[in-house]
């Protein structure tokens, strides 16, 4: 569906506009104001940022996820002509507003309902919210197919695979390899990992991202999510998907075809590349990212990930093999484990075992099975996994602060 506004401008909404991906998206939009009509911008507690951007970009509506922040948002938008709304229903209503292109960049499972709703209208959904695919890949892909909507991957690795597959037949793909920097603790001795603090795990060598995804890079829970995301989005069998450590983060993914050719996608580690690709798709246009100087780069290193250092990768294999509601449970248990780590109630190396025990428990209870999962079932599995994580974490001996000697 095309709902292009006046003067051939495209109507655009950004969900999660105040976050890292959202701000990079607005940066690209603001560089070509004649090309876009901004429909809805959404955010969380940072209503000041949201209001400033909504006024600057002449949005139709600004939505905060927090109902108690509505009075402040209204006050900040007063006299600007931008409408203010709040809460979960308002997010769905914003997704109902006609738009040609919608960025899904809310963090966490909360990004799923508005993204799913937007697909109903046959829009182009630029999907940064990887949790949507991990929790509810089949639901999302079926909804897009039903309504003739297009999902474009924005995660850098998936954008890279998408670009390498352009004009190719997916049946000729032997293998997809996504790269991982290895995170901020890559070179730490294994024995030191239990003592890593959230600040240490939250410092990334190459990418500037939010704290949560940065810690998920150190644990490779992020890469585990991305393996599942690859499986769901491209419909590839788990054995055709692998992760490789590549410390420079310049090659984002590689696709190997049945004639032995391997197509690699390289670029500076700047999310505006993948966002810009989705924004300009199906065309290619100038995107203001640094160009690679390969002679200055000089070398690209690759190594197989050590399973002892990155146990999250094996959990991803298990989730893909189990299917059903395993992705929803995995994502929620991982979010809960991360919350506990950040709060100092769990050590860095206790996160993966906790997620594994949640999966064990829910599998034993028959809670991961679902032949045709619905959004309600996904949300219920999410809630249950968080409850189980809280219970099981409470029973793992004495909680201690990360960094404290055992
Ligand atoms: P962020 O934390 O910087 O921003 C998240 C956005 O979501 C903010 O606008 C916030 O207000 C909003 N939000 C948070 N909780 C919400 C809720 N419950 N309801 C509604 N809105 C809520 O996150 P980010 O780094 O921009 O990541 C966004 C998504 O993109 C995530 O799914 C992440 O995994 C994915 N992603 C991020 C990067 C990156 O470089 N930052 C790269 C690849 C993929
Ligand atoms: Mg990524």
CSV table of N, CA and C in Angstrom, one decimal, residues 211-281:
chain,number,residue,atom,x,y,z
A,211,UNK,N,23.0,0.4,26.9
A,211,UNK,CA,23.7,-0.4,27.8
A,211,UNK,C,23.2,-1.9,27.7
A,212,UNK,N,21.9,-2.1,27.5
A,212,UNK,CA,21.5,-3.5,27.5
A,212,UNK,C,22.0,-4.3,26.3
A,213,UNK,N,22.0,-3.8,25.2
A,213,UNK,CA,22.5,-4.5,24.0
A,213,UNK,C,24.0,-4.7,24.0
A,214,UNK,N,24.6,-3.7,24.7
A,214,UNK,CA,26.1,-3.8,24.8
A,214,UNK,C,26.5,-4.9,25.8
A,215,UNK,N,25.8,-5.1,26.9
A,215,UNK,CA,26.1,-6.2,27.8
A,215,UNK,C,25.7,-7.5,27.1
A,216,UNK,N,24.6,-7.5,26.3
A,216,UNK,CA,24.2,-8.7,25.5
A,216,UNK,C,25.3,-9.0,24.4
A,217,UNK,N,26.1,-8.1,24.0
A,217,UNK,CA,27.2,-8.3,23.1
A,217,UNK,C,28.3,-9.1,23.8
A,218,UNK,N,28.6,-8.6,25.1
A,218,UNK,CA,29.6,-9.3,25.9
A,218,UNK,C,29.3,-10.7,26.2
A,219,UNK,N,28.0,-11.0,26.4
A,219,UNK,CA,27.6,-12.4,26.8
A,219,UNK,C,27.3,-13.2,25.5
A,220,UNK,N,27.2,-12.5,24.4
A,220,UNK,CA,26.7,-13.0,23.1
A,220,UNK,C,25.3,-13.4,23.1
A,221,UNK,N,24.5,-13.0,24.1
A,221,UNK,CA,23.1,-13.2,24.1
A,221,UNK,C,22.5,-12.4,22.9
A,222,UNK,N,23.2,-11.3,22.5
A,222,UNK,CA,22.7,-10.5,21.3
A,222,UNK,C,22.9,-11.4,20.1
A,223,UNK,N,24.1,-12.1,20.0
A,223,UNK,CA,24.3,-12.9,18.8
A,223,UNK,C,23.4,-14.1,18.8
A,224,UNK,N,23.1,-14.6,20.0
A,224,UNK,CA,22.1,-15.7,20.1
A,224,UNK,C,20.8,-15.3,19.5
A,225,UNK,N,20.3,-14.1,19.9
A,225,UNK,CA,19.1,-13.5,19.4
A,225,UNK,C,19.2,-13.4,17.9
A,226,UNK,N,20.3,-13.0,17.4
A,226,UNK,CA,20.5,-12.7,16.0
A,226,UNK,C,20.5,-14.0,15.1
A,227,UNK,N,21.0,-15.1,15.7
A,227,UNK,CA,20.9,-16.4,15.0
A,227,UNK,C,19.5,-16.8,14.8
A,228,UNK,N,18.7,-16.6,15.9
A,228,UNK,CA,17.3,-17.0,15.8
A,228,UNK,C,16.6,-16.0,14.8
A,229,UNK,N,16.9,-14.7,14.9
A,229,UNK,CA,16.4,-13.7,14.0
A,229,UNK,C,16.6,-14.1,12.5
A,230,UNK,N,17.9,-14.6,12.2
A,230,UNK,CA,18.2,-15.1,10.9
A,230,UNK,C,17.3,-16.2,10.4
A,231,UNK,N,17.2,-17.2,11.4
A,231,UNK,CA,16.4,-18.4,11.1
A,231,UNK,C,14.9,-18.0,10.8
A,232,UNK,N,14.4,-17.1,11.6
A,232,UNK,CA,13.0,-16.7,11.4
A,232,UNK,C,12.8,-15.8,10.1
A,233,UNK,N,13.7,-14.9,9.9
A,233,UNK,CA,13.5,-13.9,8.9
A,233,UNK,C,13.7,-14.5,7.5
A,234,UNK,N,14.9,-15.2,7.4
A,234,UNK,CA,15.2,-15.8,6.1
A,234,UNK,C,14.7,-17.2,5.9
A,235,UNK,N,14.1,-17.8,6.9
A,235,UNK,CA,13.6,-19.1,6.8
A,235,UNK,C,14.6,-20.2,6.5
A,236,UNK,N,15.8,-19.9,7.1
A,236,UNK,CA,16.9,-20.9,6.9
A,236,UNK,C,17.0,-21.9,8.0
A,237,UNK,N,17.4,-23.1,7.7
A,237,UNK,CA,17.5,-24.2,8.7
A,237,UNK,C,18.6,-23.8,9.7
A,238,UNK,N,18.5,-24.1,11.0
A,238,UNK,CA,19.5,-23.7,11.9
A,238,UNK,C,20.9,-24.1,11.6
A,239,UNK,N,21.1,-25.3,10.9
A,239,UNK,CA,22.4,-25.8,10.6
A,239,UNK,C,23.1,-25.0,9.5
A,240,UNK,N,22.3,-24.1,8.8
A,240,UNK,CA,22.9,-23.3,7.8
A,240,UNK,C,23.3,-21.9,8.3
A,241,UNK,N,23.2,-21.7,9.6
A,241,UNK,CA,23.4,-20.3,10.2
A,241,UNK,C,24.5,-20.5,11.2
A,242,UNK,N,25.5,-19.6,11.2
A,242,UNK,CA,26.5,-19.7,12.2
A,242,UNK,C,27.0,-18.3,12.6
A,243,UNK,N,27.6,-18.2,13.7
A,243,UNK,CA,28.2,-16.9,14.2
A,243,UNK,C,29.7,-17.1,14.2
A,244,UNK,N,30.5,-16.0,13.9
A,244,UNK,CA,31.9,-16.1,13.9
A,244,UNK,C,32.4,-14.8,14.6
A,245,UNK,N,33.5,-15.0,15.4
A,245,UNK,CA,34.1,-13.8,16.0
A,245,UNK,C,34.9,-13.0,15.0
A,246,UNK,N,34.6,-11.7,14.9
A,246,UNK,CA,35.4,-10.8,14.0
A,246,UNK,C,35.6,-9.5,14.8
A,247,UNK,N,36.7,-9.4,15.4
A,247,UNK,CA,36.9,-8.3,16.4
A,247,UNK,C,36.8,-6.9,15.7
A,248,UNK,N,37.1,-6.7,14.4
A,248,UNK,CA,37.0,-5.4,13.8
A,248,UNK,C,35.6,-4.9,13.5
A,249,UNK,N,34.6,-5.8,13.5
A,249,UNK,CA,33.2,-5.4,13.2
A,249,UNK,C,33.1,-4.6,11.9
A,250,UNK,N,33.8,-5.0,10.9
A,250,UNK,CA,33.8,-4.3,9.6
A,250,UNK,C,33.0,-5.2,8.6
A,251,UNK,N,33.2,-6.5,8.7
A,251,UNK,CA,32.4,-7.5,7.9
A,251,UNK,C,31.2,-7.8,8.8
A,252,UNK,N,30.0,-7.5,8.3
A,252,UNK,CA,28.8,-7.7,9.1
A,252,UNK,C,28.2,-9.1,9.0
A,253,UNK,N,28.3,-9.6,7.7
A,253,UNK,CA,27.8,-11.0,7.5
A,253,UNK,C,28.3,-11.5,6.2
A,254,UNK,N,28.3,-12.8,6.0
A,254,UNK,CA,28.7,-13.4,4.8
A,254,UNK,C,27.6,-14.5,4.4
A,255,UNK,N,27.4,-14.6,3.1
A,255,UNK,CA,26.5,-15.6,2.6
A,255,UNK,C,27.3,-16.5,1.6
A,256,UNK,N,27.3,-17.8,1.9
A,256,UNK,CA,27.9,-18.7,1.0
A,256,UNK,C,26.9,-19.4,0.2
A,257,UNK,N,27.2,-19.5,-1.2
A,257,UNK,CA,26.2,-20.1,-2.1
A,257,UNK,C,26.7,-21.5,-2.5
A,258,UNK,N,25.8,-22.2,-3.2
A,258,UNK,CA,26.1,-23.6,-3.6
A,258,UNK,C,27.3,-23.8,-4.6
A,259,UNK,N,27.7,-22.6,-5.2
A,259,UNK,CA,28.9,-22.8,-6.1
A,259,UNK,C,30.2,-22.4,-5.3
A,260,UNK,N,30.1,-22.3,-4.0
A,260,UNK,CA,31.3,-22.0,-3.2
A,260,UNK,C,31.6,-20.5,-3.1
A,261,UNK,N,30.9,-19.7,-3.8
A,261,UNK,CA,31.1,-18.2,-3.7
A,261,UNK,C,30.6,-17.7,-2.3
A,262,UNK,N,31.4,-16.8,-1.7
A,262,UNK,CA,31.0,-16.2,-0.5
A,262,UNK,C,30.9,-14.7,-0.7
A,263,UNK,N,29.7,-14.1,-0.4
A,263,UNK,CA,29.5,-12.7,-0.6
A,263,UNK,C,29.6,-12.1,0.8
A,264,UNK,N,30.5,-11.2,1.0
A,264,UNK,CA,30.7,-10.5,2.3
A,264,UNK,C,30.1,-9.1,2.2
A,265,UNK,N,29.6,-8.6,3.3
A,265,UNK,CA,29.1,-7.2,3.4
A,265,UNK,C,30.0,-6.5,4.4
A,266,UNK,N,30.6,-5.4,3.9
A,266,UNK,CA,31.5,-4.7,4.8
A,266,UNK,C,31.0,-3.2,4.9
A,267,UNK,N,31.3,-2.6,6.0
A,267,UNK,CA,30.9,-1.2,6.2
A,267,UNK,C,31.4,-0.8,7.5
A,268,UNK,N,31.5,0.6,7.7
A,268,UNK,CA,31.9,1.1,9.0
A,268,UNK,C,30.8,0.7,10.0
A,269,UNK,N,31.2,0.5,11.3
A,269,UNK,CA,30.2,0.1,12.3
A,269,UNK,C,29.3,1.3,12.7
A,270,UNK,N,28.4,1.6,11.9
A,270,UNK,CA,27.5,2.8,12.1
A,270,UNK,C,26.1,2.3,11.7
A,271,UNK,N,25.1,2.3,12.6
A,271,UNK,CA,23.8,1.8,12.3
A,271,UNK,C,23.1,2.6,11.3
A,272,UNK,N,23.5,3.8,11.0
A,272,UNK,CA,22.9,4.6,10.0
A,272,UNK,C,23.0,3.9,8.6
A,273,UNK,N,24.0,3.1,8.5
A,273,UNK,CA,24.1,2.3,7.2
A,273,UNK,C,22.9,1.4,7.0
A,274,UNK,N,22.6,0.6,7.9
A,274,UNK,CA,21.5,-0.4,7.8
A,274,UNK,C,20.1,0.4,7.8
A,275,UNK,N,20.1,1.4,8.7
A,275,UNK,CA,18.8,2.2,8.7
A,275,UNK,C,18.6,2.9,7.4
A,276,UNK,N,19.7,3.5,6.8
A,276,UNK,CA,19.6,4.2,5.6
A,276,UNK,C,19.2,3.3,4.4
A,277,UNK,N,19.8,2.1,4.5
A,277,UNK,CA,19.5,1.1,3.4
A,277,UNK,C,18.0,0.8,3.4
A,278,UNK,N,17.4,0.6,4.6
A,278,UNK,CA,16.0,0.3,4.7
A,278,UNK,C,15.1,1.6,4.3
A,279,UNK,N,15.6,2.7,4.7
A,279,UNK,CA,14.9,4.0,4.4
A,279,UNK,C,14.8,4.2,2.9
A,280,UNK,N,15.9,3.9,2.2
A,280,UNK,CA,16.0,4.2,0.8
A,280,UNK,C,15.5,3.0,-0.1
A,281,UNK,N,15.4,1.9,0.5
A,281,UNK,CA,15.0,0.7,-0.2
A,281,UNK,C,13.7,0.9,-1.0
